[in-house]
């Protein structure tokens, strides 16, 4: 991810947008390909990417990561590689191993060269032409992998300096690969460090697309702080869909930074509504760990950002369907699973309840379960799970709820709804278990503002279901925006209620809350914290 300053100035797609196919005859479909603005598999099945980015080139020893990413339901992984311009080159044998690992873990593999990041503004960045030569050097490894591999020529291949310069080298790189015989679907990233806030890719996408003789080209927008409003997100995504041009969100973040607070909820909801892919940044290993989905590459330690991406509304667990090339989502599979058993409730607190149910059955396999709140004739999705149990959080004390469960298979077939279970939450918010500790750190500062991070750890032996964090600022600081929790502030006193995906803290587990705030000349760290009235140690 690259930080940038500016406002969203997006020009409309040009008049040629009415014709979304290249003038040349479409080549016969080979593996993953584009048709009528959609990414399809070789058998014609519509494929919507749901996955994350993994920084392989900087962490080549983290060989378990793809299996861990798959375990959370992802169907795609975007793998960071280097062509040797800026970092150590990933050679043919290594790339072949990555592809094999993707296939073993039933993941579609998007391979990208990262050395191009910020070209024209970052003097260390390489060119798209150099990246194209790298892909050509791997042709023997990539040949025959069209069902499993998408080639993302270069990451964020232009900075904010003269972004209009993006169009010609992007077109030339695509044509160079086609001239070398590549039939793969090719992905191209936007300028402006991937965020296209000046609308260059949006305005020139049709011309670039038409220059690809195969039509197997997909555009990638990276959505960070520029996309801090629902309108900015929906305007951009709908512009491509309306023009019949293929697009995905190739990177996106949720936590706020000093330039703004990305609207990840709208990104994920709109991508699901429009049937567009998304790939969250990133699994682990970020210089600023606020964007780590898993802490220290540990799948048992998802961050609040990771919980949001994998288990939140419109998240990966809820919306991902495995590629049919691996046997998932077979178009011929039209048989829905049986209904799950009636759920039962346990561990009911003021703010949460654990539901469990008897497994459904399916002629192929059960991919997961969706839990809904039933209110008369309406229902609202509240959680998803790949097992037969889930803890529903974010409930209101002394409130009656009705929940039910659906089963779904890899083809997207959904079962009939289970019978409902009634749950009435407890009267008071529970106190934590034996103990808690709180870590507070300032991630970054700028004149008049700062970004903070609070890590709450359950040091006891019992699960914490629901909590309220309290602390005080010493120097007049105020919280402006928060993710992972909802803040209230009266003078110096700050209270934080959890988000649905941070409400439960396992024994010896932790959750992270991030925020941006205002400050004066000094910014003293708070030294005392309480969790639901219990004093915590500091870490």
Short mmCIF file of C-alpha atoms in Angstrom, two decimals:
data_model
loop_
_atom_site.label_atom_id
_atom_site.label_comp_id
_atom_site.label_asym_id
_atom_site.label_seq_id
_atom_site.Cartn_x
_atom_site.Cartn_y
_atom_site.Cartn_z
CA UNK A 1 0.00 0.00 0.00
CA UNK A 2 1.25 3.48 -0.76
CA UNK A 3 0.14 6.56 1.10
CA UNK A 4 -1.00 9.51 -0.93
CA UNK A 5 -2.57 12.90 -0.57
CA UNK A 6 -5.34 14.26 -2.71
CA UNK A 7 -9.01 14.24 -3.41
CA UNK A 8 -10.98 11.85 -5.54
CA UNK A 9 -11.14 13.39 -8.99
CA UNK A 10 -12.54 10.68 -11.22
CA UNK A 11 -13.30 11.37 -14.85
CA UNK A 12 -16.01 9.47 -16.66
CA UNK A 13 -15.23 6.59 -18.96
CA UNK A 14 -14.93 7.80 -22.50
CA UNK A 15 -17.59 7.51 -25.21
CA UNK A 16 -16.06 4.25 -26.43
CA UNK A 17 -17.24 2.58 -23.21
CA UNK A 18 -20.45 1.49 -24.87
CA UNK A 19 -18.46 -1.21 -26.69
CA UNK A 20 -16.81 -3.33 -24.01
CA UNK A 21 -15.32 -6.02 -26.25
CA UNK A 22 -12.21 -5.63 -28.40
CA UNK A 23 -12.68 -5.20 -32.11
CA UNK A 24 -10.69 -8.33 -32.76
CA UNK A 25 -12.37 -11.71 -32.65
CA UNK A 26 -12.27 -13.22 -29.17
CA UNK A 27 -9.80 -16.05 -28.87
CA UNK A 28 -11.03 -19.45 -27.85
CA UNK A 29 -11.35 -19.62 -24.08
CA UNK A 30 -8.36 -21.22 -22.39
CA UNK A 31 -8.63 -21.48 -18.64
CA UNK A 32 -9.59 -18.35 -16.74
CA UNK A 33 -10.82 -15.77 -19.24
CA UNK A 34 -12.96 -12.67 -19.65
CA UNK A 35 -16.35 -12.66 -21.35
CA UNK A 36 -18.81 -9.75 -21.36
CA UNK A 37 -16.96 -8.02 -18.57
CA UNK A 38 -16.91 -11.08 -16.29
CA UNK A 39 -14.09 -13.38 -15.16
CA UNK A 40 -14.99 -16.95 -16.10
CA UNK A 41 -13.35 -20.31 -15.69
CA UNK A 42 -12.56 -22.45 -18.71
CA UNK A 43 -15.93 -24.25 -18.36
CA UNK A 44 -17.83 -20.95 -18.38
CA UNK A 45 -18.47 -20.82 -14.64
CA UNK A 46 -18.51 -17.27 -13.26
CA UNK A 47 -15.62 -16.87 -10.81
CA UNK A 48 -15.58 -14.13 -8.16
CA UNK A 49 -12.27 -13.74 -6.35
CA UNK A 50 -12.47 -13.69 -2.57
CA UNK A 51 -9.05 -13.70 -0.96
CA UNK A 52 -6.06 -11.87 0.41
CA UNK A 53 -2.56 -10.74 -0.51
CA UNK A 54 0.53 -12.59 0.76
CA UNK A 55 3.99 -10.99 0.81
CA UNK A 56 5.96 -14.05 -0.30
CA UNK A 57 9.01 -12.30 -1.69
CA UNK A 58 9.85 -10.74 1.70
CA UNK A 59 8.86 -13.80 3.74
CA UNK A 60 9.77 -16.84 1.59
CA UNK A 61 10.02 -19.02 4.69
CA UNK A 62 6.33 -18.64 5.57
CA UNK A 63 5.38 -21.70 3.57
CA UNK A 64 2.32 -22.52 5.71
CA UNK A 65 0.58 -19.25 4.84
CA UNK A 66 -1.37 -20.44 1.80
CA UNK A 67 -2.85 -23.36 3.73
CA UNK A 68 -3.76 -21.01 6.57
CA UNK A 69 -5.38 -18.53 4.18
CA UNK A 70 -7.39 -21.34 2.60
CA UNK A 71 -8.54 -22.51 6.04
CA UNK A 72 -10.53 -19.29 6.41
CA UNK A 73 -12.42 -19.92 3.18
CA UNK A 74 -10.46 -17.87 0.63
CA UNK A 75 -10.64 -18.99 -2.99
CA UNK A 76 -7.78 -16.78 -4.25
CA UNK A 77 -4.41 -15.52 -3.06
CA UNK A 78 -2.40 -12.69 -4.62
CA UNK A 79 1.29 -13.48 -4.18
CA UNK A 80 3.96 -10.76 -4.04
CA UNK A 81 6.99 -11.58 -6.22
CA UNK A 82 10.11 -9.70 -7.30
CA UNK A 83 11.62 -9.52 -10.77
CA UNK A 84 15.03 -8.75 -9.26
CA UNK A 85 15.02 -5.00 -9.94
CA UNK A 86 14.47 -4.00 -6.34
CA UNK A 87 14.41 -7.18 -4.26
CA UNK A 88 15.76 -10.71 -4.62
CA UNK A 89 14.43 -12.27 -7.80
CA UNK A 90 11.99 -15.15 -7.43
CA UNK A 91 13.21 -17.69 -9.97
CA UNK A 92 11.38 -20.32 -12.05
CA UNK A 93 11.70 -23.19 -9.57
CA UNK A 94 10.43 -21.01 -6.73
CA UNK A 95 7.47 -19.73 -8.74
CA UNK A 96 6.62 -23.26 -9.87
CA UNK A 97 6.55 -24.24 -6.19
CA UNK A 98 4.20 -21.38 -5.36
CA UNK A 99 1.81 -22.41 -8.13
CA UNK A 100 1.91 -26.00 -6.90
CA UNK A 101 1.21 -24.79 -3.36
CA UNK A 102 -1.77 -22.76 -4.61
CA UNK A 103 -3.13 -25.79 -6.43
CA UNK A 104 -2.59 -28.08 -3.45
CA UNK A 105 -4.58 -25.66 -1.33
CA UNK A 106 -7.27 -25.19 -3.99
CA UNK A 107 -6.55 -21.49 -4.45
CA UNK A 108 -6.51 -19.48 -7.67
CA UNK A 109 -3.08 -17.85 -7.82
CA UNK A 110 -2.66 -14.18 -8.79
CA UNK A 111 1.07 -13.60 -9.27
CA UNK A 112 2.34 -10.01 -9.21
CA UNK A 113 5.67 -8.20 -9.57
CA UNK A 114 6.04 -5.66 -6.76
CA UNK A 115 9.16 -3.87 -8.02
CA UNK A 116 7.10 -1.50 -10.18
CA UNK A 117 5.38 0.16 -7.20
CA UNK A 118 5.21 3.94 -7.56
CA UNK A 119 7.23 4.27 -10.79
CA UNK A 120 7.80 7.89 -11.77
CA UNK A 121 7.67 9.03 -8.16
CA UNK A 122 9.71 6.38 -6.37
CA UNK A 123 13.19 6.36 -7.89
CA UNK A 124 13.73 2.75 -6.80
CA UNK A 125 10.77 1.41 -8.80
CA UNK A 126 11.20 -0.68 -11.93
CA UNK A 127 9.37 -0.45 -15.23
CA UNK A 128 6.46 -2.48 -16.56
CA UNK A 129 8.64 -3.44 -19.50
CA UNK A 130 11.16 -5.01 -17.12
CA UNK A 131 8.33 -6.81 -15.37
CA UNK A 132 7.03 -8.11 -18.72
CA UNK A 133 10.49 -9.51 -19.49
CA UNK A 134 10.40 -11.29 -16.12
CA UNK A 135 7.10 -12.97 -16.95
CA UNK A 136 8.44 -14.02 -20.35
CA UNK A 137 11.44 -15.60 -18.59
CA UNK A 138 8.91 -17.70 -16.63
CA UNK A 139 6.90 -18.73 -19.65
CA UNK A 140 7.81 -22.41 -19.36
CA UNK A 141 6.63 -22.41 -15.74
CA UNK A 142 3.39 -20.56 -16.49
CA UNK A 143 2.44 -22.43 -19.68
CA UNK A 144 -0.42 -24.82 -19.04
CA UNK A 145 -1.43 -23.06 -15.81
CA UNK A 146 -4.11 -20.85 -17.40
CA UNK A 147 -6.83 -22.56 -15.31
CA UNK A 148 -5.06 -21.66 -12.08
CA UNK A 149 -2.93 -18.53 -12.58
CA UNK A 150 -3.63 -14.86 -13.35
CA UNK A 151 -0.63 -12.70 -14.26
CA UNK A 152 -0.70 -9.28 -12.55
CA UNK A 153 2.02 -7.54 -14.59
CA UNK A 154 3.17 -5.03 -11.97
CA UNK A 155 1.95 -3.68 -8.64
CA UNK A 156 0.81 -0.03 -8.54
CA UNK A 157 3.02 0.72 -11.55
CA UNK A 158 2.83 4.49 -11.42
CA UNK A 159 2.92 7.05 -8.62
CA UNK A 160 1.30 10.49 -8.47
CA UNK A 161 3.81 12.18 -10.79
CA UNK A 162 2.31 12.55 -14.29
CA UNK A 163 -0.04 9.55 -13.92
CA UNK A 164 -1.17 10.03 -17.54
CA UNK A 165 2.11 8.31 -18.39
CA UNK A 166 0.59 5.04 -17.16
CA UNK A 167 -1.44 4.27 -20.29
CA UNK A 168 1.21 3.69 -22.95
CA UNK A 169 3.58 1.41 -20.97
CA UNK A 170 0.62 -0.55 -19.61
CA UNK A 171 -0.65 -1.18 -23.12
CA UNK A 172 2.85 -2.02 -24.36
CA UNK A 173 3.43 -4.53 -21.53
CA UNK A 174 0.15 -6.30 -22.25
CA UNK A 175 0.95 -6.51 -25.95
CA UNK A 176 4.48 -7.74 -25.22
CA UNK A 177 3.10 -10.67 -23.23
CA UNK A 178 0.53 -11.47 -25.90
CA UNK A 179 3.23 -11.30 -28.53
CA UNK A 180 5.22 -13.83 -26.51
CA UNK A 181 2.27 -16.22 -26.62
CA UNK A 182 0.70 -15.71 -23.19
CA UNK A 183 -2.97 -16.77 -23.14
CA UNK A 184 -3.49 -16.17 -19.41
CA UNK A 185 -5.87 -13.60 -18.02
CA UNK A 186 -3.69 -10.55 -17.40
CA UNK A 187 -4.35 -8.09 -14.58
CA UNK A 188 -3.25 -4.45 -14.68
CA UNK A 189 -3.08 -2.11 -11.68
CA UNK A 190 -4.05 1.55 -11.67
CA UNK A 191 -1.71 4.56 -11.36
CA UNK A 192 -1.72 6.95 -8.35
CA UNK A 193 -0.16 4.15 -6.28
CA UNK A 194 -3.01 1.91 -7.40
CA UNK A 195 -5.84 4.22 -6.28
CA UNK A 196 -6.49 6.09 -9.56
CA UNK A 197 -7.68 9.18 -7.70
CA UNK A 198 -7.06 11.25 -10.84
CA UNK A 199 -9.11 8.86 -12.97
CA UNK A 200 -6.47 7.97 -15.55
CA UNK A 201 -7.23 4.24 -15.62
CA UNK A 202 -10.95 4.93 -15.50
CA UNK A 203 -10.72 7.25 -18.52
CA UNK A 204 -8.37 5.03 -20.56
CA UNK A 205 -9.53 1.56 -19.58
CA UNK A 206 -11.49 1.00 -22.78
CA UNK A 207 -8.51 1.85 -25.00
CA UNK A 208 -6.17 -0.39 -22.99
CA UNK A 209 -8.70 -3.21 -23.06
CA UNK A 210 -9.23 -2.92 -26.80
CA UNK A 211 -5.45 -3.17 -27.35
CA UNK A 212 -5.47 -6.74 -25.98
CA UNK A 213 -6.23 -9.03 -28.90
CA UNK A 214 -7.57 -11.78 -26.61
CA UNK A 215 -9.86 -9.63 -24.46
CA UNK A 216 -8.59 -11.53 -21.41
CA UNK A 217 -7.65 -8.44 -19.43
CA UNK A 218 -8.94 -7.38 -16.01
CA UNK A 219 -8.37 -4.05 -14.25
CA UNK A 220 -7.39 -3.78 -10.59
CA UNK A 221 -8.18 -0.82 -8.34
CA UNK A 222 -6.53 -0.52 -4.91
CA UNK A 223 -8.84 1.08 -2.35
CA UNK A 224 -7.35 2.75 0.70
CA UNK A 225 -7.89 6.18 2.27
CA UNK A 226 -8.94 7.88 -0.98
CA UNK A 227 -12.06 5.72 -0.83
CA UNK A 228 -13.33 7.03 2.49
CA UNK A 229 -16.96 7.50 1.49
CA UNK A 230 -19.67 5.25 0.10
CA UNK A 231 -20.08 7.50 -2.93
CA UNK A 232 -16.40 7.35 -3.85
CA UNK A 233 -16.48 3.55 -3.70
CA UNK A 234 -19.74 2.97 -5.52
CA UNK A 235 -19.07 5.59 -8.23
CA UNK A 236 -15.79 3.94 -9.19
CA UNK A 237 -16.95 0.34 -9.15
CA UNK A 238 -20.20 1.05 -10.96
CA UNK A 239 -18.42 3.01 -13.71
CA UNK A 240 -16.61 -0.14 -14.86
CA UNK A 241 -19.62 -2.41 -14.46
CA UNK A 242 -21.84 -0.01 -16.39
CA UNK A 243 -19.24 0.05 -19.18
CA UNK A 244 -18.99 -3.75 -19.29
CA UNK A 245 -15.31 -3.64 -18.32
CA UNK A 246 -13.86 -6.27 -15.94
CA UNK A 247 -12.65 -4.99 -12.57
CA UNK A 248 -11.73 -6.21 -9.11
CA UNK A 249 -10.50 -4.63 -5.89
CA UNK A 250 -6.98 -6.01 -6.00
CA UNK A 251 -6.00 -4.50 -2.65
CA UNK A 252 -7.97 -2.74 0.04
CA UNK A 253 -7.61 -1.71 3.66
CA UNK A 254 -10.01 -0.91 6.45
CA UNK A 255 -8.07 0.65 9.32
CA UNK A 256 -7.77 4.42 9.14
CA UNK A 257 -4.48 6.16 8.52
CA UNK A 258 -3.37 9.77 8.64
CA UNK A 259 -4.92 10.42 5.23
CA UNK A 260 -8.38 9.07 5.98
CA UNK A 261 -10.55 6.13 6.96
CA UNK A 262 -11.32 3.70 4.10
CA UNK A 263 -14.96 2.63 3.84
CA UNK A 264 -14.32 -1.10 3.76
CA UNK A 265 -17.93 -1.91 4.60
CA UNK A 266 -19.13 -0.30 1.37
CA UNK A 267 -16.26 -1.85 -0.60
CA UNK A 268 -17.17 -5.37 0.50
CA UNK A 269 -20.93 -4.87 0.25
CA UNK A 270 -20.74 -3.31 -3.22
CA UNK A 271 -18.32 -5.95 -4.47
CA UNK A 272 -20.78 -8.61 -3.35
CA UNK A 273 -23.73 -6.76 -4.89
CA UNK A 274 -21.97 -6.32 -8.24
CA UNK A 275 -20.26 -9.72 -8.24
CA UNK A 276 -16.75 -8.22 -8.22
CA UNK A 277 -13.70 -9.84 -6.69
CA UNK A 278 -11.75 -8.45 -3.76
CA UNK A 279 -8.34 -9.28 -2.25
CA UNK A 280 -7.61 -7.78 1.16
CA UNK A 281 -4.17 -6.46 2.10
CA UNK A 282 -2.54 -8.43 3.63
CA UNK A 283 -2.02 -11.73 5.44
CA UNK A 284 0.88 -10.67 7.69
CA UNK A 285 4.32 -9.06 7.84
CA UNK A 286 3.45 -5.41 7.18
CA UNK A 287 5.94 -2.76 8.31
CA UNK A 288 2.93 -1.15 9.98
CA UNK A 289 1.12 -4.15 11.48
CA UNK A 290 -2.21 -2.33 11.51
CA UNK A 291 -2.93 -4.01 8.15
CA UNK A 292 -1.91 -7.52 9.25
CA UNK A 293 -4.88 -9.88 9.00
CA UNK A 294 -3.01 -12.41 11.14
CA UNK A 295 -0.53 -11.40 13.83
CA UNK A 296 2.97 -12.81 13.18
CA UNK A 297 1.60 -15.19 10.51
CA UNK A 298 -0.34 -17.01 13.25
CA UNK A 299 -3.82 -18.10 12.05
CA UNK A 300 -4.97 -18.42 15.66
CA UNK A 301 -4.29 -14.71 16.22
CA UNK A 302 -6.47 -12.84 13.74
CA UNK A 303 -6.40 -9.09 14.21
CA UNK A 304 -9.61 -7.09 14.31
CA UNK A 305 -8.93 -6.34 10.63
CA UNK A 306 -8.60 -10.07 9.96
CA UNK A 307 -11.83 -10.84 11.81
CA UNK A 308 -13.58 -8.19 9.71
CA UNK A 309 -12.31 -9.56 6.40
CA UNK A 310 -12.82 -13.24 7.10
CA UNK A 311 -15.87 -13.32 9.38
CA UNK A 312 -17.64 -9.97 9.01
CA UNK A 313 -20.61 -9.03 6.83
CA UNK A 314 -19.90 -9.79 3.15
CA UNK A 315 -16.63 -11.32 4.29
CA UNK A 316 -14.72 -14.23 2.85
CA UNK A 317 -16.32 -16.97 4.95
CA UNK A 318 -19.77 -15.73 3.98
CA UNK A 319 -19.28 -15.10 0.26
CA UNK A 320 -16.37 -17.15 -1.12
CA UNK A 321 -17.00 -20.03 -3.55
CA UNK A 322 -14.20 -22.37 -4.54
CA UNK A 323 -13.20 -22.53 -8.20
CA UNK A 324 -14.83 -25.37 -10.11
CA UNK A 325 -11.44 -26.46 -11.45
CA UNK A 326 -10.85 -27.79 -7.92
CA UNK A 327 -14.27 -29.44 -7.79
CA UNK A 328 -16.02 -26.59 -5.97
CA UNK A 329 -19.12 -24.88 -7.26
CA UNK A 330 -19.64 -27.38 -10.08
CA UNK A 331 -22.17 -25.85 -12.48
CA UNK A 332 -23.91 -29.22 -12.75
CA UNK A 333 -24.44 -29.33 -8.99
CA UNK A 334 -27.93 -27.94 -8.50
CA UNK A 335 -28.84 -30.00 -5.44
CA UNK A 336 -29.14 -27.93 -2.27
CA UNK A 337 -27.97 -29.25 1.10
CA UNK A 338 -30.47 -30.48 3.64
CA UNK A 339 -31.52 -28.03 6.34
CA UNK A 340 -29.29 -27.93 9.42
CA UNK A 341 -30.68 -29.08 12.74
CA UNK A 342 -32.46 -26.66 15.04
CA UNK A 343 -29.79 -24.55 16.75
CA UNK A 344 -29.36 -24.60 20.51
CA UNK A 345 -28.02 -21.71 22.56
CA UNK A 346 -25.38 -21.75 25.29
CA UNK A 347 -23.02 -19.34 27.03
CA UNK A 348 -25.62 -16.57 26.79
CA UNK A 349 -24.39 -13.23 28.12
CA UNK A 350 -25.65 -9.66 27.91
CA UNK A 351 -24.00 -9.18 24.52
CA UNK A 352 -23.45 -12.62 22.97
CA UNK A 353 -24.64 -16.18 22.62
CA UNK A 354 -23.07 -19.36 21.28
CA UNK A 355 -25.22 -21.32 18.84
CA UNK A 356 -24.65 -24.92 17.75
CA UNK A 357 -26.59 -27.22 15.46
CA UNK A 358 -26.57 -30.63 13.81
CA UNK A 359 -24.72 -30.70 10.50
CA UNK A 360 -26.54 -30.60 7.19
CA UNK A 361 -25.76 -33.08 4.43
CA UNK A 362 -25.04 -32.54 0.74
CA UNK A 363 -24.47 -34.65 -2.36
CA UNK A 364 -20.99 -33.08 -2.78
CA UNK A 365 -19.90 -31.25 0.38
CA UNK A 366 -21.01 -28.54 2.80
CA UNK A 367 -19.00 -25.34 2.34
CA UNK A 368 -20.36 -23.42 5.34
CA UNK A 369 -23.30 -22.13 7.33
CA UNK A 370 -25.00 -18.75 7.49
CA UNK A 371 -26.71 -17.64 10.72
CA UNK A 372 -29.59 -15.19 10.50
CA UNK A 373 -31.66 -13.24 12.98
CA UNK A 374 -35.35 -13.78 12.28
CA UNK A 375 -37.78 -10.94 12.99
CA UNK A 376 -41.25 -11.76 11.74
CA UNK A 377 -41.11 -12.15 7.98
CA UNK A 378 -37.65 -10.55 7.69
CA UNK A 379 -34.20 -11.88 8.46
CA UNK A 380 -30.75 -10.35 8.87
CA UNK A 381 -27.41 -12.10 8.39
CA UNK A 382 -25.41 -12.02 11.64
CA UNK A 383 -22.61 -14.59 11.31
CA UNK A 384 -21.08 -17.32 9.18
CA UNK A 385 -19.11 -20.43 10.06
CA UNK A 386 -17.41 -23.39 8.43
CA UNK A 387 -18.22 -25.50 11.52
CA UNK A 388 -21.51 -26.33 13.27
CA UNK A 389 -21.14 -23.64 15.93
CA UNK A 390 -20.64 -19.90 16.11
CA UNK A 391 -20.72 -17.16 18.73
CA UNK A 392 -23.02 -14.28 17.81
CA UNK A 393 -21.75 -11.02 19.34
CA UNK A 394 -22.85 -7.40 19.53
CA UNK A 395 -26.23 -8.21 21.08
CA UNK A 396 -28.19 -5.91 23.40
CA UNK A 397 -28.75 -6.78 27.06
CA UNK A 398 -32.23 -7.95 28.15
CA UNK A 399 -33.38 -8.44 24.57
CA UNK A 400 -35.20 -11.37 22.97
CA UNK A 401 -33.76 -12.72 19.69
CA UNK A 402 -34.68 -15.49 17.27
CA UNK A 403 -31.94 -17.19 15.23
CA UNK A 404 -31.87 -19.77 12.43
CA UNK A 405 -29.24 -21.37 10.18
CA UNK A 406 -28.79 -22.07 6.46
CA UNK A 407 -26.28 -24.51 4.95
CA UNK A 408 -24.58 -23.83 1.61
CA UNK A 409 -22.40 -25.89 -0.70
CA UNK A 410 -19.48 -24.90 -2.90
CA UNK A 411 -21.78 -24.41 -5.90
CA UNK A 412 -23.67 -21.73 -4.00
CA UNK A 413 -26.77 -23.87 -3.43
CA UNK A 414 -28.48 -22.92 -0.18
CA UNK A 415 -30.55 -25.17 2.04
CA UNK A 416 -33.96 -24.50 3.48
CA UNK A 417 -33.79 -22.56 6.73
CA UNK A 418 -33.53 -24.46 9.97
CA UNK A 419 -36.10 -24.11 12.72
CA UNK A 420 -35.51 -21.12 14.97
CA UNK A 421 -34.19 -20.88 18.49
CA UNK A 422 -35.17 -18.12 20.90
CA UNK A 423 -32.49 -16.40 22.96
CA UNK A 424 -32.92 -13.70 25.62
CA UNK A 425 -29.71 -11.97 26.62
CA UNK A 426 -28.70 -11.42 30.23
CA UNK A 427 -29.48 -8.31 32.21
CA UNK A 428 -25.98 -6.94 32.79
CA UNK A 429 -22.73 -6.89 30.90
CA UNK A 430 -20.41 -9.58 32.28
CA UNK A 431 -17.12 -8.73 33.87
CA UNK A 432 -13.96 -10.26 32.43
CA UNK A 433 -12.40 -13.44 33.70
CA UNK A 434 -9.43 -13.53 36.01
CA UNK A 435 -7.53 -10.67 34.44
CA UNK A 436 -6.75 -8.43 31.52
CA UNK A 437 -3.86 -6.42 30.16
CA UNK A 438 -3.92 -3.48 27.77
CA UNK A 439 -1.21 -2.31 25.42
CA UNK A 440 -1.41 1.22 24.01
CA UNK A 441 0.86 2.62 21.35
CA UNK A 442 1.04 5.64 19.08
CA UNK A 443 1.42 4.36 15.51
CA UNK A 444 2.16 7.75 13.99
CA UNK A 445 1.86 11.48 14.63
CA UNK A 446 1.43 14.59 12.53
CA UNK A 447 0.71 18.23 13.40
CA UNK A 448 -2.54 18.28 15.34
CA UNK A 449 -3.27 14.58 14.99
CA UNK A 450 -2.14 11.02 15.61
CA UNK A 451 -3.02 7.36 15.10
CA UNK A 452 -3.25 5.02 18.07
CA UNK A 453 -3.66 1.30 18.62
CA UNK A 454 -5.01 -0.49 21.71
CA UNK A 455 -4.49 -4.22 22.22
CA UNK A 456 -6.69 -5.86 24.85
CA UNK A 457 -5.52 -9.25 26.10
CA UNK A 458 -7.54 -11.69 28.17
CA UNK A 459 -5.06 -13.01 30.74
CA UNK A 460 -7.65 -15.21 32.42
CA UNK A 461 -8.85 -18.74 31.78
CA UNK A 462 -12.44 -17.90 30.75
CA UNK A 463 -13.65 -16.42 27.47
CA UNK A 464 -14.65 -12.75 27.64
CA UNK A 465 -17.97 -12.25 25.86
CA UNK A 466 -18.61 -8.53 25.59
CA UNK A 467 -16.58 -5.77 27.25
CA UNK A 468 -16.29 -2.05 27.83
CA UNK A 469 -12.86 -0.41 27.92
CA UNK A 470 -12.27 2.73 29.92
CA UNK A 471 -9.27 5.10 30.09
CA UNK A 472 -8.43 8.80 30.30
CA UNK A 473 -6.37 11.17 28.18
CA UNK A 474 -4.05 13.53 30.03
CA UNK A 475 -3.47 16.22 27.41
CA UNK A 476 -6.87 16.98 25.91
CA UNK A 477 -6.65 14.40 23.11
CA UNK A 478 -9.88 13.36 21.39
CA UNK A 479 -10.84 10.30 19.36
CA UNK A 480 -11.91 11.17 15.81
CA UNK A 481 -12.43 7.79 14.13
CA UNK A 482 -12.20 4.22 15.43
CA UNK A 483 -12.24 0.69 13.99
CA UNK A 484 -12.74 -2.45 16.03
CA UNK A 485 -14.86 -0.55 18.55
CA UNK A 486 -17.27 2.34 19.11
CA UNK A 487 -15.95 5.23 21.22
CA UNK A 488 -17.71 7.60 23.58
CA UNK A 489 -15.89 10.51 25.16
CA UNK A 490 -16.76 12.99 27.91
CA UNK A 491 -13.90 15.39 28.54
CA UNK A 492 -10.82 13.30 29.21
CA UNK A 493 -12.76 10.08 29.87
CA UNK A 494 -13.01 7.62 26.98
CA UNK A 495 -15.18 4.51 26.77
CA UNK A 496 -14.98 1.89 24.04
CA UNK A 497 -17.64 -0.71 23.24
CA UNK A 498 -16.59 -3.59 20.98
CA UNK A 499 -17.49 -4.14 17.36
CA UNK A 500 -19.27 -7.40 16.63
CA UNK A 501 -16.01 -9.02 15.52
CA UNK A 502 -13.98 -7.93 18.58
CA UNK A 503 -16.58 -8.62 21.29
CA UNK A 504 -15.24 -12.06 22.18
CA UNK A 505 -11.72 -12.49 23.56
CA UNK A 506 -10.51 -16.05 24.03
CA UNK A 507 -8.52 -17.02 27.10
CA UNK A 508 -4.96 -15.77 26.50
CA UNK A 509 -6.25 -14.19 23.29
CA UNK A 510 -6.37 -10.56 22.27
CA UNK A 511 -8.22 -8.08 20.07
CA UNK A 512 -6.96 -4.82 18.64
CA UNK A 513 -8.77 -1.50 18.35
CA UNK A 514 -7.34 1.30 16.24
CA UNK A 515 -8.21 4.96 16.02
CA UNK A 516 -7.19 8.38 14.82
CA UNK A 517 -7.39 11.41 17.08
CA UNK A 518 -6.52 15.03 17.62
CA UNK A 519 -3.75 16.25 19.90
CA UNK A 520 -1.96 19.35 21.08
CA UNK A 521 1.74 19.89 21.66
CA UNK A 522 1.99 16.84 23.95
CA UNK A 523 0.48 13.39 23.57
CA UNK A 524 0.96 11.48 26.81
CA UNK A 525 0.11 7.78 26.76
CA UNK A 526 -2.74 6.74 29.09
CA UNK A 527 -1.47 4.62 31.96
CA UNK A 528 -4.65 3.16 33.54
CA UNK A 529 -7.30 1.03 31.85
CA UNK A 530 -10.41 -0.82 33.01
CA UNK A 531 -12.31 -3.56 31.23
CA UNK A 532 -15.98 -3.75 32.27
CA UNK A 533 -14.99 -2.16 35.56
CA UNK A 534 -12.00 -4.40 36.28
CA UNK A 535 -8.55 -2.78 36.41
CA UNK A 536 -6.10 -4.11 33.83
CA UNK A 537 -2.35 -4.28 33.85
CA UNK A 538 -0.49 -2.44 31.11
CA UNK A 539 1.71 -4.11 28.54
#
